[in-house]
mmCIF file of C-alpha atoms in Angstrom:
data_model
loop_
_atom_site.group_PDB
_atom_site.id
_atom_site.type_symbol
_atom_site.label_atom_id
_atom_site.label_comp_id
_atom_site.label_asym_id
_atom_site.label_seq_id
_atom_site.Cartn_x
_atom_site.Cartn_y
_atom_site.Cartn_z
ATOM 1 C CA UNK B 202 -24.447 41.404 22.009
ATOM 2 C CA UNK B 203 -21.996 38.698 22.725
ATOM 3 C CA UNK B 204 -24.557 36.027 22.518
ATOM 4 C CA UNK B 205 -25.469 37.211 19.030
ATOM 5 C CA UNK B 206 -21.845 36.929 17.999
ATOM 6 C CA UNK B 207 -21.491 33.498 19.297
ATOM 7 C CA UNK B 208 -24.688 32.302 17.541
ATOM 8 C CA UNK B 209 -23.277 33.836 14.294
ATOM 9 C CA UNK B 210 -20.033 31.952 14.551
ATOM 10 C CA UNK B 211 -21.817 28.625 15.292
ATOM 11 C CA UNK B 212 -24.148 29.107 12.321
ATOM 12 C CA UNK B 213 -21.041 29.802 10.049
ATOM 13 C CA UNK B 214 -19.233 26.739 11.139
ATOM 14 C CA UNK B 215 -22.314 24.562 10.715
ATOM 15 C CA UNK B 216 -23.025 25.753 7.087
ATOM 16 C CA UNK B 217 -19.307 25.755 6.100
ATOM 17 C CA UNK B 218 -18.897 22.224 7.376
ATOM 18 C CA UNK B 219 -22.181 21.263 5.227
ATOM 19 C CA UNK B 220 -20.919 23.089 1.878
ATOM 20 C CA UNK B 221 -17.413 21.109 2.550
ATOM 21 C CA UNK B 222 -19.091 17.913 2.848
ATOM 22 C CA UNK B 223 -21.311 18.598 -0.318
ATOM 23 C CA UNK B 224 -18.220 19.374 -2.270
ATOM 24 C CA UNK B 225 -16.314 16.330 -1.222
ATOM 25 C CA UNK B 226 -19.397 14.211 -1.970
ATOM 26 C CA UNK B 227 -19.659 15.802 -5.610
ATOM 27 C CA UNK B 228 -15.931 15.015 -6.269
ATOM 28 C CA UNK B 229 -16.612 11.342 -5.162
ATOM 29 C CA UNK B 230 -19.690 11.135 -7.637
ATOM 30 C CA UNK B 231 -17.559 12.655 -10.256
ATOM 31 C CA UNK B 232 -14.905 10.000 -10.000
ATOM 32 C CA UNK B 233 -17.377 7.306 -10.046
ATOM 33 C CA UNK B 234 -19.262 8.481 -13.106
ATOM 34 C CA UNK B 235 -16.026 8.637 -15.132
ATOM 35 C CA UNK B 236 -15.178 5.924 -17.725
ATOM 36 C CA UNK B 237 -11.742 4.894 -16.514
ATOM 37 C CA UNK B 238 -11.281 1.952 -19.255
ATOM 38 C CA UNK B 239 -7.863 1.954 -21.065
ATOM 39 C CA UNK B 240 -9.509 2.768 -24.263
ATOM 40 C CA UNK B 241 -10.480 6.333 -22.865
ATOM 41 C CA UNK B 242 -6.745 7.080 -21.438
ATOM 42 C CA UNK B 243 -4.191 9.041 -23.643
ATOM 43 C CA UNK B 244 -1.417 6.784 -23.158
ATOM 44 C CA UNK B 245 1.327 9.354 -24.445
ATOM 45 C CA UNK B 246 0.077 11.954 -22.049
ATOM 46 C CA UNK B 247 0.204 9.570 -19.069
ATOM 47 C CA UNK B 248 3.569 8.243 -20.018
ATOM 48 C CA UNK B 249 4.842 11.799 -20.064
ATOM 49 C CA UNK B 250 3.256 12.525 -16.761
ATOM 50 C CA UNK B 251 4.759 9.475 -15.194
ATOM 51 C CA UNK B 252 8.200 10.133 -16.465
ATOM 52 C CA UNK B 253 7.935 7.550 -19.041
ATOM 53 C CA UNK B 254 9.192 7.624 -22.885
ATOM 54 C CA UNK B 255 6.573 9.154 -25.305
ATOM 55 C CA UNK B 256 5.816 7.206 -28.469
ATOM 56 C CA UNK B 257 7.701 9.738 -30.204
ATOM 57 C CA UNK B 258 10.854 9.083 -28.057
ATOM 58 C CA UNK B 259 10.549 5.387 -28.443
ATOM 59 C CA UNK B 260 10.474 5.760 -32.357
ATOM 60 C CA UNK B 261 13.522 8.122 -32.218
ATOM 61 C CA UNK B 262 15.497 5.515 -30.078
ATOM 62 C CA UNK B 263 15.146 2.522 -32.279
ATOM 63 C CA UNK B 264 16.571 4.635 -35.192
ATOM 64 C CA UNK B 265 19.421 5.935 -32.933
ATOM 65 C CA UNK B 266 20.094 2.560 -31.757
ATOM 66 C CA UNK B 267 20.298 1.003 -35.218
ATOM 67 C CA UNK B 268 22.989 3.836 -36.251
ATOM 68 C CA UNK B 269 25.043 3.031 -33.083
ATOM 69 C CA UNK B 270 25.133 -0.750 -33.715
ATOM 70 C CA UNK B 271 25.760 -0.204 -37.469
ATOM 71 C CA UNK B 272 28.765 2.062 -36.768
ATOM 72 C CA UNK B 273 30.002 -0.397 -34.187
ATOM 73 C CA UNK B 274 30.102 -3.003 -36.842
ATOM 74 C CA UNK B 275 27.198 -4.840 -35.301
ATOM 75 C CA UNK B 276 24.829 -3.995 -37.973
ATOM 76 C CA UNK B 277 21.837 -6.165 -39.006
ATOM 77 C CA UNK B 278 22.951 -5.584 -42.804
ATOM 78 C CA UNK B 279 25.138 -7.779 -44.686
ATOM 79 C CA UNK B 280 25.236 -10.597 -42.263
ATOM 80 C CA UNK B 281 23.780 -14.190 -42.170
ATOM 81 C CA UNK B 282 24.479 -15.284 -38.714
ATOM 82 C CA UNK B 283 21.668 -13.809 -36.797
ATOM 83 C CA UNK B 284 18.131 -13.430 -38.348
ATOM 84 C CA UNK B 285 16.941 -12.100 -35.039
ATOM 85 C CA UNK B 286 18.975 -9.093 -35.258
ATOM 86 C CA UNK B 287 17.311 -8.063 -38.549
ATOM 87 C CA UNK B 288 13.924 -8.529 -36.874
ATOM 88 C CA UNK B 289 14.715 -6.428 -33.977
ATOM 89 C CA UNK B 290 14.904 -3.147 -36.061
ATOM 90 C CA UNK B 291 12.579 -3.868 -39.179
ATOM 91 C CA UNK B 292 9.048 -4.938 -39.988
ATOM 92 C CA UNK B 293 8.791 -8.442 -41.419
ATOM 93 C CA UNK B 294 8.238 -7.423 -44.999
ATOM 94 C CA UNK B 295 11.528 -5.369 -44.992
ATOM 95 C CA UNK B 296 13.405 -7.838 -42.574
ATOM 96 C CA UNK B 297 12.479 -10.712 -45.259
ATOM 97 C CA UNK B 298 14.193 -8.739 -48.090
ATOM 98 C CA UNK B 299 17.226 -7.674 -46.053
ATOM 99 C CA UNK B 300 17.734 -11.422 -44.927
ATOM 100 C CA UNK B 301 17.210 -12.670 -48.515
ATOM 101 C CA UNK B 302 19.845 -10.298 -50.070
ATOM 102 C CA UNK B 303 22.313 -11.153 -47.516
ATOM 103 C CA UNK B 304 21.870 -14.948 -47.787
ATOM 104 C CA UNK B 305 21.481 -15.059 -51.651
ATOM 105 C CA UNK B 306 24.268 -12.685 -52.381
ATOM 106 C CA UNK B 307 26.812 -15.056 -50.662
ATOM 107 C CA UNK B 308 29.352 -12.684 -49.803
ATOM 108 C CA UNK B 309 29.096 -10.707 -53.097
ATOM 109 C CA UNK B 310 27.446 -7.278 -53.764
ATOM 110 C CA UNK B 311 23.791 -7.957 -53.791
ATOM 111 C CA UNK B 312 20.804 -5.425 -54.256
ATOM 112 C CA UNK B 313 22.399 -3.234 -51.581
ATOM 113 C CA UNK B 314 25.614 -1.967 -53.397
ATOM 114 C CA UNK B 315 25.631 1.183 -51.030
ATOM 115 C CA UNK B 316 25.502 1.734 -47.265
ATOM 116 C CA UNK B 317 21.738 1.710 -46.512
ATOM 117 C CA UNK B 318 22.000 4.104 -43.601
ATOM 118 C CA UNK B 319 24.131 6.665 -45.359
ATOM 119 C CA UNK B 320 22.988 6.255 -49.063
ATOM 120 C CA UNK B 321 26.632 5.983 -50.251
ATOM 121 C CA UNK B 322 29.280 3.792 -51.020
ATOM 122 C CA UNK B 323 32.024 5.883 -49.532
ATOM 123 C CA UNK B 324 31.461 7.689 -46.315
ATOM 124 C CA UNK B 325 32.978 10.488 -44.207
ATOM 125 C CA UNK B 326 29.989 11.316 -41.762
ATOM 126 C CA UNK B 327 29.603 14.421 -39.796
ATOM 127 C CA UNK B 328 26.837 16.059 -37.779
ATOM 128 C CA UNK B 329 24.600 13.210 -37.609
ATOM 129 C CA UNK B 330 21.250 14.154 -35.947
ATOM 130 C CA UNK B 331 18.211 12.060 -35.309
ATOM 131 C CA UNK B 332 15.274 14.531 -35.724
ATOM 132 C CA UNK B 333 11.939 14.564 -33.757
ATOM 133 C CA UNK B 334 9.421 11.825 -34.801
ATOM 134 C CA UNK B 335 6.081 12.695 -36.253
ATOM 135 C CA UNK B 336 3.746 10.157 -34.794
ATOM 136 C CA UNK B 337 0.323 9.521 -36.186
ATOM 137 C CA UNK B 338 -1.534 6.665 -34.730
ATOM 138 C CA UNK B 339 0.616 3.586 -35.209
ATOM 139 C CA UNK B 340 2.842 5.048 -37.915
ATOM 140 C CA UNK B 341 5.901 7.379 -37.374
ATOM 141 C CA UNK B 342 8.463 9.265 -39.604
ATOM 142 C CA UNK B 343 11.931 10.085 -38.138
ATOM 143 C CA UNK B 344 14.279 12.343 -40.086
ATOM 144 C CA UNK B 345 17.975 11.782 -40.148
ATOM 145 C CA UNK B 346 20.341 14.508 -41.233
ATOM 146 C CA UNK B 347 24.097 14.380 -41.546
ATOM 147 C CA UNK B 348 26.898 15.638 -43.911
ATOM 148 C CA UNK B 349 28.859 13.111 -46.114
ATOM 149 C CA UNK B 350 32.141 14.582 -47.453
ATOM 150 C CA UNK B 351 30.478 17.979 -46.991
ATOM 151 C CA UNK B 352 27.374 17.064 -48.759
ATOM 152 C CA UNK B 353 24.161 17.349 -46.668
ATOM 153 C CA UNK B 354 21.713 14.690 -46.787
ATOM 154 C CA UNK B 355 18.254 14.039 -45.154
ATOM 155 C CA UNK B 356 16.874 10.413 -44.742
ATOM 156 C CA UNK B 357 13.355 9.848 -43.754
ATOM 157 C CA UNK B 358 12.736 6.641 -41.627
ATOM 158 C CA UNK B 359 9.122 5.292 -41.645
ATOM 159 C CA UNK B 360 8.103 3.233 -38.693
ATOM 160 C CA UNK B 361 5.258 1.098 -37.707
ATOM 161 C CA UNK B 362 4.115 0.061 -34.347
ATOM 162 C CA UNK B 363 4.038 -3.548 -34.213
ATOM 163 C CA UNK B 364 3.094 -5.386 -31.058
ATOM 164 C CA UNK B 365 3.906 -2.296 -29.115
ATOM 165 C CA UNK B 366 7.405 -1.949 -30.620
ATOM 166 C CA UNK B 367 8.416 0.480 -33.159
ATOM 167 C CA UNK B 368 9.858 -1.245 -36.278
ATOM 168 C CA UNK B 369 11.417 0.432 -39.388
ATOM 169 C CA UNK B 370 9.221 -0.121 -42.424
ATOM 170 C CA UNK B 371 11.407 1.823 -44.897
ATOM 171 C CA UNK B 372 13.871 4.484 -45.429
ATOM 172 C CA UNK B 373 13.195 7.186 -47.948
ATOM 173 C CA UNK B 374 16.449 8.600 -49.922
ATOM 174 C CA UNK B 375 14.572 11.047 -51.968
ATOM 175 C CA UNK B 376 14.905 10.825 -55.682
ATOM 176 C CA UNK B 377 11.783 8.384 -55.429
ATOM 177 C CA UNK B 378 14.210 5.843 -54.158
ATOM 178 C CA UNK B 379 13.721 3.930 -50.838
ATOM 179 C CA UNK B 380 15.284 0.868 -49.195
ATOM 180 C CA UNK B 381 12.355 -1.269 -50.189
ATOM 181 C CA UNK B 382 12.693 -0.402 -53.959
ATOM 182 C CA UNK B 383 16.453 -1.062 -53.847
ATOM 183 C CA UNK B 384 15.792 -4.522 -52.327
ATOM 184 C CA UNK B 385 12.751 -5.192 -54.726
ATOM 185 C CA UNK B 386 15.191 -4.464 -57.677
ATOM 186 C CA UNK B 387 17.267 -7.461 -56.618
ATOM 187 C CA UNK B 388 18.125 -9.891 -59.677
ATOM 188 C CA UNK B 389 15.538 -12.648 -59.792
ATOM 189 C CA UNK B 390 17.112 -16.286 -59.589
ATOM 190 C CA UNK B 391 18.070 -17.655 -62.844
ATOM 191 C CA UNK B 392 15.585 -20.159 -63.636
ATOM 192 C CA UNK B 393 17.724 -22.304 -66.162
ATOM 193 C CA UNK B 394 21.503 -22.692 -65.912
ATOM 194 C CA UNK B 395 22.553 -21.588 -69.593
ATOM 195 C CA UNK B 396 25.330 -19.710 -71.202
ATOM 196 C CA UNK B 397 25.001 -16.163 -70.923
ATOM 197 C CA UNK B 398 24.117 -14.337 -73.936
ATOM 198 C CA UNK B 399 25.038 -10.960 -75.291
ATOM 199 C CA UNK B 400 22.091 -9.133 -73.838
ATOM 200 C CA UNK B 401 23.744 -5.713 -73.409
ATOM 201 C CA UNK B 402 23.995 -2.120 -74.641
ATOM 202 C CA UNK B 403 21.247 0.318 -75.774
ATOM 203 C CA UNK B 404 17.708 -0.948 -77.087
ATOM 204 C CA UNK B 405 14.929 0.840 -78.396
ATOM 205 C CA UNK B 406 11.772 -0.518 -77.085
ATOM 206 C CA UNK B 407 8.397 0.837 -78.697
ATOM 207 C CA UNK B 408 8.811 4.687 -78.210
ATOM 208 C CA UNK B 409 11.208 4.562 -75.461
ATOM 209 C CA UNK B 410 14.724 3.224 -74.754
ATOM 210 C CA UNK B 411 16.719 1.513 -72.258
ATOM 211 C CA UNK B 412 20.342 0.358 -71.540
ATOM 212 C CA UNK B 413 21.297 -3.009 -70.357
ATOM 213 C CA UNK B 414 24.325 -4.342 -68.426
ATOM 214 C CA UNK B 415 25.128 -7.565 -66.765
ATOM 215 C CA UNK B 416 25.345 -6.780 -63.181
ATOM 216 C CA UNK B 417 24.905 -8.934 -59.869
ATOM 217 C CA UNK B 418 24.189 -12.165 -61.565
ATOM 218 C CA UNK B 419 21.460 -10.637 -63.682
ATOM 219 C CA UNK B 420 20.747 -8.062 -66.335
ATOM 220 C CA UNK B 421 20.280 -4.627 -65.042
ATOM 221 C CA UNK B 422 17.920 -2.460 -67.209
ATOM 222 C CA UNK B 423 17.678 1.027 -66.788
ATOM 223 C CA UNK B 424 14.759 2.655 -68.618
ATOM 224 C CA UNK B 425 15.099 6.151 -70.139
ATOM 225 C CA UNK B 426 11.813 7.126 -68.497
ATOM 226 C CA UNK B 427 11.893 6.307 -64.844
ATOM 227 C CA UNK B 428 14.430 5.629 -62.049
ATOM 228 C CA UNK B 429 16.394 2.638 -60.542
ATOM 229 C CA UNK B 430 17.130 -0.682 -62.215
ATOM 230 C CA UNK B 431 14.887 -3.450 -63.384
ATOM 231 C CA UNK B 432 16.726 -6.961 -63.152
ATOM 232 C CA UNK B 433 15.996 -9.745 -65.778
ATOM 233 C CA UNK B 434 17.237 -13.380 -65.561
ATOM 234 C CA UNK B 435 17.823 -15.507 -68.670
ATOM 235 C CA UNK B 436 15.432 -18.407 -69.139
ATOM 236 C CA UNK B 437 16.755 -19.589 -72.463
ATOM 237 C CA UNK B 438 19.095 -18.251 -74.978
ATOM 238 C CA UNK B 439 16.457 -15.619 -76.338
ATOM 239 C CA UNK B 440 14.233 -15.003 -73.391
ATOM 240 C CA UNK B 441 14.772 -12.766 -70.566
ATOM 241 C CA UNK B 442 12.369 -12.223 -67.680
ATOM 242 C CA UNK B 443 11.923 -9.878 -64.501
ATOM 243 C CA UNK B 444 10.003 -12.564 -62.687
ATOM 244 C CA UNK B 445 9.334 -16.225 -62.373
ATOM 245 C CA UNK B 446 5.555 -15.248 -61.615
ATOM 246 C CA UNK B 447 4.023 -14.950 -65.104
ATOM 247 C CA UNK B 448 1.449 -12.625 -63.972
ATOM 248 C CA UNK B 449 4.086 -10.006 -62.802
ATOM 249 C CA UNK B 450 6.739 -10.608 -65.365
ATOM 250 C CA UNK B 451 8.174 -8.311 -68.099
ATOM 251 C CA UNK B 452 9.776 -10.164 -70.657
ATOM 252 C CA UNK B 453 12.338 -9.674 -73.680
ATOM 253 C CA UNK B 454 11.998 -12.440 -76.269
ATOM 254 C CA UNK B 455 14.223 -12.130 -79.274
ATOM 255 C CA UNK B 456 13.819 -13.845 -82.575
ATOM 256 C CA UNK B 457 17.730 -13.940 -83.531
ATOM 257 C CA UNK B 458 20.451 -15.283 -81.971
ATOM 258 C CA UNK B 459 22.466 -11.934 -82.052
ATOM 259 C CA UNK B 460 19.594 -10.589 -79.890
ATOM 260 C CA UNK B 461 19.085 -7.584 -82.058
ATOM 261 C CA UNK B 462 15.314 -7.629 -82.727
ATOM 262 C CA UNK B 463 12.423 -9.021 -80.880
ATOM 263 C CA UNK B 464 9.404 -8.283 -78.661
ATOM 264 C CA UNK B 465 8.931 -6.785 -75.315
ATOM 265 C CA UNK B 466 5.959 -8.399 -73.350
ATOM 266 C CA UNK B 467 4.975 -6.095 -70.696
ATOM 267 C CA UNK B 468 3.152 -7.707 -67.507
ATOM 268 C CA UNK B 469 -0.186 -5.648 -68.462
ATOM 269 C CA UNK B 470 -0.436 -7.648 -71.801
ATOM 270 C CA UNK B 471 0.903 -5.013 -74.123
ATOM 271 C CA UNK B 472 3.784 -5.687 -76.427
ATOM 272 C CA UNK B 473 6.291 -3.373 -78.007
ATOM 273 C CA UNK B 474 8.932 -4.040 -80.741
ATOM 274 C CA UNK B 475 12.466 -4.234 -79.672
ATOM 275 C CA UNK B 476 15.766 -3.500 -81.608
ATOM 276 C CA UNK B 477 19.339 -2.949 -80.708
ATOM 277 C CA UNK B 478 20.572 0.454 -81.193
ATOM 278 C CA UNK B 479 23.472 0.599 -83.716
#
């Protein structure tokens, strides 16, 4: 009987060792058959497991840093000494517009006539919060909420991943207004240095109307239908254009010295009669 027990124990040890060896071999083969190329690795998961920042956290961090530097009077806005400071936070398209506005305004009010991070001229900020980033591939959206003089506001930052670094591509203020639309509405450079005409007040253009005001070295036109301002520069005493590029230009061409009547030439080729409101 004792001999039988001894034999059973020996057989269990032998077969158990074989199973263990087979399981180990299967695991080795498993690893060998996996495609371990970087293209098949979820970087965001690895970063979280390794204790590194996720892409969402990185996107939030660049927005938070911009606010911190802005509030510390080290903002990339409204300065002409350090172009690299602008490039640190913004995509090239947006950085070019920010830098151009700062340089061409020459210390005066340019296209940015309000604080671009608070969407206001006067500020008393409380409860500033950087929200959680919504990351989709190489794009991300980061909401920012705060109260300004008790008015609650939400801004949405659009970011793009550029050379593995998050850059701000635009800031949405609601009301169909963004930082890009603000900067693109900057007055064009006047092509000819002539005496300014009396292009101001209310005009009827076709079936709509607009109001015109001389502002920021250009003529700011606010259309009855639409939002924001469109800037025009005087080309001669009777012609005002929105762009020096003829293919993109809208133009007012007046046929009298009082700028009372004329024609509006839209960039798409359509024309509309213009007359000053009495």
